């Protein structure tokens, strides 16, 4: 087997948090002992109950934070920090409010050292891709939530990273826009052979996009199960395939227990404070 | 730099606009009003009221009252001459060039102090804001100085620097420095960590991060400080000019009062009010221009 693009081994991430009961900082384990490989060119979707540590895991892969223990390898090399080889779409978009939609998309290109003319052209291309050609000169606060999300997607695609880390990138979109962007993303992925790690709360979306779906447990997040989405063919309407329903049901069942556990956790946390 | 992932504010909460130095009536101003302004200060009274048409209407009403009350002898016309008489006196001062000489003297001092304060404190504030431990360490001291009314230090300045231009410009520099410095620090410290994280994810080295994220994010807050400083530069100077000056609007007002040229005194006051208004309006426009991207709801 060839070398995985991303290799996560025994990764645990803890945060220091104030503890009301103890009155001093304590360690909070967000994800624990994560083991997963992402193959080069793979589309991996990641599902799990809210608060289980999906975004935390993405930050770790991005190199924005360091694990408390364990290792993360990118192309066999330990990750030392963030880099332009990985593009992130943050859950909260994180657009620069003083830059227009175009300016935001150009940001990554500037970081990469792309010349002014080509930046313009690329930005226009990707604005068009996400259906925002007419909004190039709008500031983020002049855009709707879904539009901002699309700008963030365009920004991460524009500088052409090998790995795309996407944190619920389509959450704020209407069904039609979401479907068309799902198509776009799949076609970009197929065309460019990028490796994609895609977090979502939508089981349908996870099955539809992912070659594999990784299911995380409730907090502290671990990988509970990895489901291979092995359709015989990806031609035609996947969602109408009988297997689609099976995958869907399988993941739904696995998640139900975790969500219940997560909710029990959170109630506990609230109870202990109040 | 701290682990930026520690904050998970939603994007909507970007630009939290922290401006601790943004309280419009700190001690220094109060002192000016109490000590140095014998009669009504038209600008101050007016600034608080309404806006747009209302504002003009209110000013007109105020001026009518100023005209009528002394004429009806409801107030002593010796101490408050009717507005028209003040206008005549103002014209005479303007035509003779006296008014311009004083205005020029004041403006040069104000602008020099203001410019020096900007040139010194913005870089300083950027550095202090960036190195959080340093800022946290110095913060109590900065608060202490900020709350020490500039005019309370005037005798110290005079003692050390004499009564010449140096001490006058210095006191303006001092008064202007604090709002700019504190706002710059707050601006740099208040940058949304998510934006820093977003820029860091692109592998930006620290100096690029500073240039491309911290600076633009801090600009509106810095400008708020500059605008406040602009107001202080005039307020403080006028008071300083009442002590041992031979020119300047503060001197004109004081001198006129001393020699009982009451209309001249009011002419000086009106001139200062107008300068203050114009200066503030200019800086406000500048501030707006640099913060159009800020959500202003
Ligand atoms: N900087 C931090 N400091 C302390 N705790 C944190 C921090 N970031 C995340 N956490 C905690 O870690 C856990 C995982 O958070 P994370 O954001 O990764 O969840 P998630 O799976 O992305 O949830 P969601 O689906 O709601 O986005 C949560 O319980 C959260 O409270
Ligand atoms: Mg998340």
Coordinates of N, CA, C and O in Angstrom, one line a residue, chain B residues 74-211:
Chain B
X74 N -32.4 90.9 30.2 CA -32.6 89.7 31.1 C -31.3 89.2 31.6 O -31.2 88.6 32.7
X75 N -30.2 89.4 30.8 CA -28.9 89.2 31.3 C -28.1 90.5 31.1 O -28.5 91.3 30.3
X76 N -27.0 90.6 31.9 CA -26.3 91.9 31.8 C -25.5 91.9 30.5 O -24.6 91.1 30.2
X77 N -25.8 92.9 29.7 CA -25.2 93.0 28.4 C -23.7 93.3 28.5 O -23.0 93.2 27.5
X78 N -23.2 93.8 29.6 CA -21.8 94.0 29.8 C -21.0 92.7 29.8 O -20.0 92.6 29.2
X79 N -21.6 91.7 30.5 CA -20.9 90.4 30.6 C -21.3 89.5 29.4 O -20.5 88.7 29.0
X80 N -22.5 89.7 28.9 CA -22.9 88.9 27.7 C -23.4 89.8 26.7 O -24.6 90.0 26.6
X81 N -22.6 90.5 25.8 CA -23.1 91.4 24.8 C -23.9 90.6 23.8 O -23.6 89.4 23.6
X82 N -24.9 91.2 23.2 CA -25.7 90.5 22.1 C -24.7 90.0 21.1 O -23.7 90.5 20.7
X83 N -25.2 88.9 20.5 CA -24.4 88.1 19.5 C -23.9 89.0 18.4 O -22.8 88.9 17.9
X84 N -24.8 89.9 17.9 CA -24.4 90.8 16.8 C -23.2 91.7 17.1 O -22.3 91.9 16.3
X85 N -23.1 92.1 18.3 CA -22.0 92.9 18.7 C -20.7 92.1 18.7 O -19.6 92.5 18.4
X86 N -20.9 90.8 19.1 CA -19.7 89.9 19.1 C -19.3 89.7 17.7 O -18.1 89.7 17.4
X87 N -20.2 89.6 16.8 CA -19.9 89.4 15.4 C -19.1 90.6 14.8 O -18.1 90.4 14.1
X88 N -19.6 91.8 15.2 CA -18.9 93.0 14.7 C -17.5 93.0 15.3 O -16.5 93.2 14.5
X89 N -17.3 92.7 16.5 CA -16.0 92.6 17.1 C -15.1 91.6 16.4 O -13.9 91.8 16.1
X90 N -15.7 90.5 16.1 CA -15.0 89.4 15.5 C -14.5 89.8 14.1 O -13.4 89.6 13.7
X91 N -15.4 90.5 13.4 CA -15.0 91.0 12.0 C -13.8 92.0 12.1 O -12.9 91.9 11.4
X92 N -13.9 92.9 13.1 CA -12.8 93.8 13.3 C -11.5 93.1 13.6 O -10.5 93.4 13.0
X93 N -11.6 92.1 14.4 CA -10.4 91.4 14.8 C -9.9 90.6 13.5 O -8.7 90.6 13.3
X94 N -10.8 90.1 12.7 CA -10.4 89.4 11.6 C -9.8 90.3 10.5 O -8.7 90.0 10.0
X95 N -10.4 91.4 10.3 CA -9.9 92.3 9.3 C -8.5 92.9 9.7 O -7.6 93.0 8.8
X96 N -8.4 93.2 10.9 CA -7.1 93.7 11.3 C -5.9 92.7 11.3 O -4.8 93.0 11.4
X97 N -6.3 91.4 11.2 CA -5.3 90.4 11.1 C -4.9 89.9 12.5 O -4.2 88.9 12.6
X98 N -5.4 90.5 13.5 CA -5.0 90.1 14.9 C -5.5 88.7 15.1 O -4.8 87.8 15.6
X99 N -6.8 88.4 14.7 CA -7.4 87.1 15.0 C -6.6 86.0 14.3 O -6.3 85.0 14.9
X100 N -6.2 86.3 13.0 CA -5.4 85.3 12.3 C -4.1 85.0 13.0 O -3.7 83.8 13.1
X101 N -3.4 86.1 13.5 CA -2.1 85.8 14.1 C -2.3 84.9 15.3 O -1.5 83.9 15.5
X102 N -3.3 85.1 16.1 CA -3.6 84.3 17.3 C -4.0 82.9 16.9 O -3.5 81.9 17.4
X103 N -4.8 82.8 15.9 CA -5.3 81.5 15.4 C -4.1 80.7 14.9 O -3.9 79.5 15.2
X104 N -3.3 81.4 14.1 CA -2.1 80.7 13.5 C -1.2 80.1 14.6 O -0.8 79.0 14.6
X105 N -1.0 81.0 15.6 CA -0.1 80.6 16.7 C -0.7 79.3 17.4 O 0.0 78.3 17.7
X106 N -2.0 79.3 17.6 CA -2.6 78.2 18.3 C -2.6 76.9 17.4 O -2.3 75.8 17.8
X107 N -2.9 77.1 16.1 CA -3.0 76.0 15.2 C -1.6 75.3 15.1 O -1.5 74.1 15.1
X108 N -0.6 76.2 15.0 CA 0.8 75.6 14.8 C 1.1 74.7 16.0 O 1.6 73.6 15.9
X109 N 0.8 75.3 17.2 CA 1.1 74.5 18.4 C 0.3 73.2 18.5 O 0.8 72.1 18.7
X110 N -1.0 73.3 18.2 CA -1.9 72.2 18.3 C -1.5 71.1 17.3 O -1.3 69.9 17.7
X111 N -1.3 71.5 16.1 CA -1.0 70.5 15.0 C 0.4 69.9 15.3 O 0.5 68.7 15.1
X112 N 1.3 70.7 15.7 CA 2.6 70.2 16.0 C 2.6 69.1 17.1 O 3.1 68.0 16.9
X113 N 1.9 69.4 18.1 CA 1.8 68.5 19.2 C 1.0 67.2 18.8 O 1.4 66.1 19.1
X114 N -0.1 67.5 18.1 CA -0.9 66.4 17.6 C -0.1 65.4 16.7 O -0.1 64.2 16.9
X115 N 0.7 66.0 15.8 CA 1.5 65.2 14.8 C 2.6 64.5 15.6 O 2.8 63.3 15.3
X116 N 3.2 65.1 16.5 CA 4.3 64.4 17.2 C 3.7 63.2 18.0 O 4.2 62.1 18.0
X117 N 2.5 63.5 18.6 CA 1.9 62.4 19.4 C 1.6 61.2 18.5 O 1.8 60.1 18.9
X118 N 1.0 61.5 17.3 CA 0.7 60.4 16.4 C 1.9 59.7 16.0 O 2.0 58.4 16.0
X119 N 3.0 60.4 15.6 CA 4.2 59.8 15.1 C 4.9 58.9 16.2 O 5.4 57.9 15.9
X120 N 4.7 59.3 17.4 CA 5.4 58.6 18.5 C 4.6 57.4 19.0 O 5.0 56.3 19.2
X121 N 3.3 57.7 19.3 CA 2.5 56.7 20.0 C 1.9 55.6 19.2 O 1.7 54.5 19.7
X122 N 1.7 55.8 17.9 CA 1.1 54.7 17.1 C 2.2 53.6 17.0 O 1.8 52.4 17.3
X123 N 3.4 53.9 16.6 CA 4.4 52.7 16.6 C 4.5 52.1 18.0 O 4.5 50.9 18.1
X124 N 4.6 53.0 19.0 CA 4.7 52.4 20.4 C 3.5 51.5 20.7 O 3.7 50.5 21.3
X125 N 2.3 52.0 20.4 CA 1.1 51.2 20.7 C 1.1 49.9 20.0 O 0.7 48.9 20.5
X126 N 1.6 49.9 18.7 CA 1.6 48.7 18.0 C 2.5 47.7 18.6 O 2.2 46.5 18.8
X127 N 3.7 48.2 19.0 CA 4.6 47.3 19.7 C 4.0 46.7 21.0 O 4.0 45.5 21.3
X128 N 3.5 47.7 21.8 CA 3.0 47.2 23.1 C 1.8 46.3 22.9 O 1.6 45.3 23.7
X129 N 1.0 46.5 21.9 CA -0.2 45.7 21.7 C 0.2 44.3 21.3 O -0.4 43.3 21.6
X130 N 1.3 44.2 20.5 CA 1.7 43.0 19.9 C 2.4 42.1 21.0 O 2.1 40.9 21.1
X131 N 3.2 42.7 21.9 CA 3.8 41.9 23.0 C 2.9 42.0 24.2 O 3.1 42.9 25.1
X132 N 2.0 41.1 24.2 CA 0.9 41.2 25.3 C 1.5 41.3 26.7 O 1.0 42.0 27.5
X133 N 2.5 40.5 27.0 CA 3.0 40.6 28.4 C 3.5 42.0 28.8 O 3.2 42.4 29.9
X134 N 4.1 42.6 27.8 CA 4.6 44.0 28.1 C 3.4 44.9 28.3 O 3.4 45.7 29.2
X135 N 2.4 44.8 27.5 CA 1.2 45.6 27.6 C 0.5 45.4 28.9 O 0.1 46.3 29.6
X136 N 0.4 44.1 29.3 CA -0.3 43.8 30.6 C 0.5 44.4 31.7 O 0.0 44.8 32.7
X137 N 1.9 44.3 31.6 CA 2.7 44.8 32.7 C 2.6 46.3 32.8 O 2.4 46.8 33.9
X138 N 2.5 47.0 31.7 CA 2.5 48.5 31.7 C 1.1 49.0 31.9 O 0.9 50.2 32.2
X139 N 0.1 48.2 31.7 CA -1.3 48.7 31.7 C -1.6 49.6 32.9 O -2.2 50.6 32.8
X140 N -1.4 49.1 34.2 CA -1.7 50.0 35.3 C -1.1 51.3 35.3 O -1.7 52.4 35.6
X141 N 0.2 51.4 34.8 CA 0.9 52.6 34.7 C 0.2 53.5 33.7 O 0.0 54.7 33.9
X142 N -0.1 52.9 32.6 CA -0.7 53.7 31.5 C -2.1 54.3 32.0 O -2.4 55.4 31.7
X143 N -2.8 53.5 32.7 CA -4.1 53.9 33.2 C -3.9 55.1 34.2 O -4.6 56.1 34.1
X144 N -2.9 55.0 35.0 CA -2.6 56.1 35.9 C -2.3 57.4 35.2 O -2.8 58.4 35.5
X145 N -1.4 57.3 34.2 CA -1.1 58.5 33.5 C -2.2 59.1 32.7 O -2.5 60.3 32.7
X146 N -3.0 58.1 32.1 CA -4.1 58.6 31.3 C -5.1 59.4 32.2 O -5.7 60.3 31.8
X147 N -5.2 58.9 33.4 CA -6.2 59.6 34.3 C -5.6 60.8 35.1 O -6.3 61.4 35.9
X148 N -4.4 61.0 34.8 CA -3.8 62.3 35.3 C -4.1 63.4 34.3 O -3.5 63.4 33.3
X149 N -4.9 64.3 34.7 CA -5.3 65.4 33.8 C -4.1 66.1 33.3 O -3.2 66.4 34.1
X150 N -4.0 66.2 32.0 CA -2.8 66.9 31.4 C -2.6 68.2 32.0 O -1.4 68.6 32.3
X151 N -3.7 69.0 32.3 CA -3.5 70.3 32.8 C -2.9 70.4 34.2 O -2.3 71.3 34.7
X152 N -3.2 69.2 34.9 CA -2.6 69.2 36.3 C -1.1 69.1 36.2 O -0.4 69.5 37.2
X153 N -0.6 68.7 35.1 CA 0.8 68.6 34.9 C 1.4 69.8 34.3 O 2.6 69.9 34.2
X154 N 0.6 70.8 33.9 CA 1.1 72.0 33.3 C 2.2 72.7 34.1 O 3.2 73.0 33.5
X155 N 2.0 72.8 35.4 CA 3.0 73.5 36.2 C 4.3 72.7 36.1 O 5.4 73.3 36.1
X156 N 4.2 71.4 36.0 CA 5.4 70.6 35.9 C 6.2 70.8 34.6 O 7.4 71.0 34.6
X157 N 5.4 70.9 33.6 CA 5.9 71.2 32.3 C 6.6 72.5 32.2 O 7.7 72.7 31.7
X158 N 5.9 73.5 32.8 CA 6.4 74.9 32.8 C 7.7 74.9 33.6 O 8.7 75.5 33.2
X159 N 7.7 74.2 34.8 CA 8.9 74.1 35.6 C 10.1 73.6 34.9 O 11.2 74.1 35.0
X160 N 9.9 72.5 34.2 CA 11.0 71.9 33.5 C 11.3 72.5 32.2 O 12.5 72.7 31.8
X161 N 10.3 72.9 31.4 CA 10.6 73.3 30.0 C 10.4 74.8 29.8 O 10.6 75.3 28.7
X162 N 10.0 75.5 30.9 CA 9.8 77.0 30.8 C 8.5 77.3 30.2 O 7.7 76.4 29.9
X163 N 8.2 78.6 30.0 CA 6.9 79.0 29.5 C 6.8 79.1 28.0 O 5.8 79.6 27.5
X164 N 7.8 78.8 27.3 CA 7.9 79.0 25.9 C 7.1 77.9 25.1 O 6.2 77.2 25.7
X165 N 7.4 77.9 23.8 CA 6.7 77.0 22.9 C 6.8 75.5 23.4 O 5.9 74.7 23.3
X166 N 8.0 75.2 23.8 CA 8.3 73.7 24.1 C 7.3 73.2 25.1 O 6.8 72.1 24.9
X167 N 7.1 73.9 26.2 CA 6.2 73.4 27.2 C 4.7 73.3 26.7 O 4.0 72.4 27.0
X168 N 4.4 74.3 25.8 CA 3.0 74.3 25.3 C 2.8 73.1 24.3 O 1.8 72.4 24.4
X169 N 3.7 72.9 23.5 CA 3.6 71.8 22.5 C 3.7 70.5 23.3 O 3.0 69.5 23.0
X170 N 4.6 70.5 24.3 CA 4.7 69.2 25.1 C 3.4 68.8 25.8 O 3.1 67.6 25.8
X171 N 2.7 69.8 26.3 CA 1.5 69.4 27.0 C 0.4 68.9 26.0 O -0.3 68.0 26.3
X172 N 0.5 69.5 24.8 CA -0.4 68.9 23.8 C 0.0 67.5 23.4 O -0.9 66.6 23.3
X173 N 1.2 67.3 23.2 CA 1.7 65.9 22.9 C 1.3 65.0 24.0 O 0.7 63.9 23.8
X174 N 1.4 65.4 25.3 CA 1.1 64.6 26.4 C -0.4 64.2 26.4 O -0.8 63.1 26.5
X175 N -1.2 65.2 26.2 CA -2.7 65.0 26.2 C -3.1 64.1 25.0 O -4.0 63.3 25.2
X176 N -2.5 64.3 23.9 CA -2.9 63.6 22.7 C -2.4 62.1 22.8 O -3.0 61.2 22.2
X177 N -1.3 61.9 23.5 CA -0.6 60.6 23.4 C -1.5 59.5 24.0 O -1.6 58.4 23.4
X178 N -2.2 59.8 25.0 CA -2.9 58.7 25.8 C -4.1 58.1 25.0 O -4.1 56.9 24.9
X179 N -5.0 58.9 24.5 CA -6.0 58.2 23.7 C -5.5 57.4 22.5 O -6.0 56.4 22.2
X180 N -4.5 58.0 21.8 CA -3.9 57.3 20.7 C -3.2 56.0 21.1 O -3.5 54.9 20.6
X181 N -2.4 56.1 22.1 CA -1.7 55.0 22.6 C -2.6 53.9 23.1 O -2.5 52.7 22.7
X182 N -3.5 54.2 23.9 CA -4.4 53.2 24.5 C -5.3 52.6 23.5 O -5.6 51.4 23.5
X183 N -5.8 53.4 22.5 CA -6.6 52.8 21.5 C -5.8 51.9 20.5 O -6.3 50.9 20.1
X184 N -4.6 52.3 20.3 CA -3.8 51.5 19.4 C -3.5 50.1 20.1 O -3.6 49.1 19.4
X185 N -3.2 50.2 21.3 CA -3.0 48.9 22.1 C -4.2 48.1 22.0 O -4.2 46.9 21.7
X186 N -5.3 48.7 22.3 CA -6.6 48.0 22.3 C -6.9 47.4 21.0 O -7.4 46.3 20.8
X187 N -6.6 48.2 19.9 CA -6.9 47.8 18.6 C -6.1 46.5 18.2 O -6.7 45.6 17.6
X188 N -4.9 46.5 18.6 CA -4.0 45.4 18.3 C -4.4 44.2 19.1 O -4.5 43.1 18.6
X189 N -4.7 44.4 20.4 CA -5.1 43.3 21.2 C -6.4 42.7 20.9 O -6.7 41.6 21.1
X190 N -7.3 43.6 20.3 CA -8.7 43.2 20.1 C -8.9 42.5 18.8 O -10.1 42.2 18.5
X191 N -7.9 42.2 18.0 CA -8.1 41.6 16.7 C -8.7 40.2 17.0 O -8.2 39.4 17.8
X192 N -9.8 39.9 16.2 CA -10.4 38.6 16.4 C -9.4 37.5 16.2 O -8.8 37.3 15.1
X193 N -9.3 36.6 17.2 CA -8.3 35.5 17.1 C -8.6 34.6 15.9 O -7.7 34.0 15.4
X194 N -9.9 34.5 15.6 CA -10.2 33.7 14.4 C -9.6 34.2 13.2 O -9.1 33.4 12.3
X195 N -9.5 35.5 13.0 CA -8.8 36.0 11.8 C -7.3 35.7 11.8 O -6.7 35.5 10.8
X196 N -6.8 35.8 13.0 CA -5.3 35.5 13.1 C -5.1 34.0 12.8 O -4.2 33.7 12.0
X197 N -6.0 33.2 13.3 CA -6.0 31.8 13.0 C -6.1 31.6 11.5 O -5.4 30.8 10.9
X198 N -7.0 32.3 10.9 CA -7.3 32.1 9.5 C -6.0 32.5 8.7 O -5.7 31.8 7.7
X199 N -5.4 33.6 9.0 CA -4.2 34.0 8.3 C -3.0 33.0 8.6 O -2.2 32.7 7.7
X200 N -3.0 32.6 9.8 CA -1.9 31.6 10.2 C -2.0 30.3 9.4 O -1.0 29.7 9.1
X201 N -3.3 30.0 9.2 CA -3.5 28.7 8.4 C -2.9 28.8 7.0 O -2.7 27.8 6.4
X202 N -2.7 30.0 6.6 CA -2.1 30.1 5.2 C -0.5 30.2 5.3 O 0.1 30.5 4.4
X203 N 0.0 30.0 6.5 CA 1.4 29.9 6.7 C 2.1 31.3 6.7 O 3.2 31.4 6.4
X204 N 1.3 32.3 7.0 CA 1.9 33.7 7.0 C 2.9 33.8 8.1 O 2.5 33.5 9.3
X205 N 4.1 34.3 7.8 CA 5.0 34.5 8.9 C 4.6 35.7 9.8 O 3.8 36.5 9.3
X206 N 5.1 35.8 11.0 CA 4.5 36.8 11.9 C 4.5 38.3 11.4 O 3.5 39.0 11.6
X207 N 5.6 38.7 10.7 CA 5.6 40.1 10.2 C 4.5 40.3 9.1 O 3.9 41.4 9.1
X208 N 4.3 39.3 8.3 CA 3.2 39.4 7.3 C 1.9 39.5 8.0 O 1.0 40.2 7.6
X209 N 1.7 38.6 9.0 CA 0.5 38.6 9.8 C 0.2 39.9 10.4 O -0.9 40.5 10.3
X210 N 1.3 40.6 10.9 CA 1.1 41.9 11.4 C 0.7 42.9 10.4 O -0.3 43.6 10.6
X211 N 1.3 42.8 9.2 CA 1.0 43.8 8.2 C -0.4 43.6 7.6 O -1.1 44.5 7.3

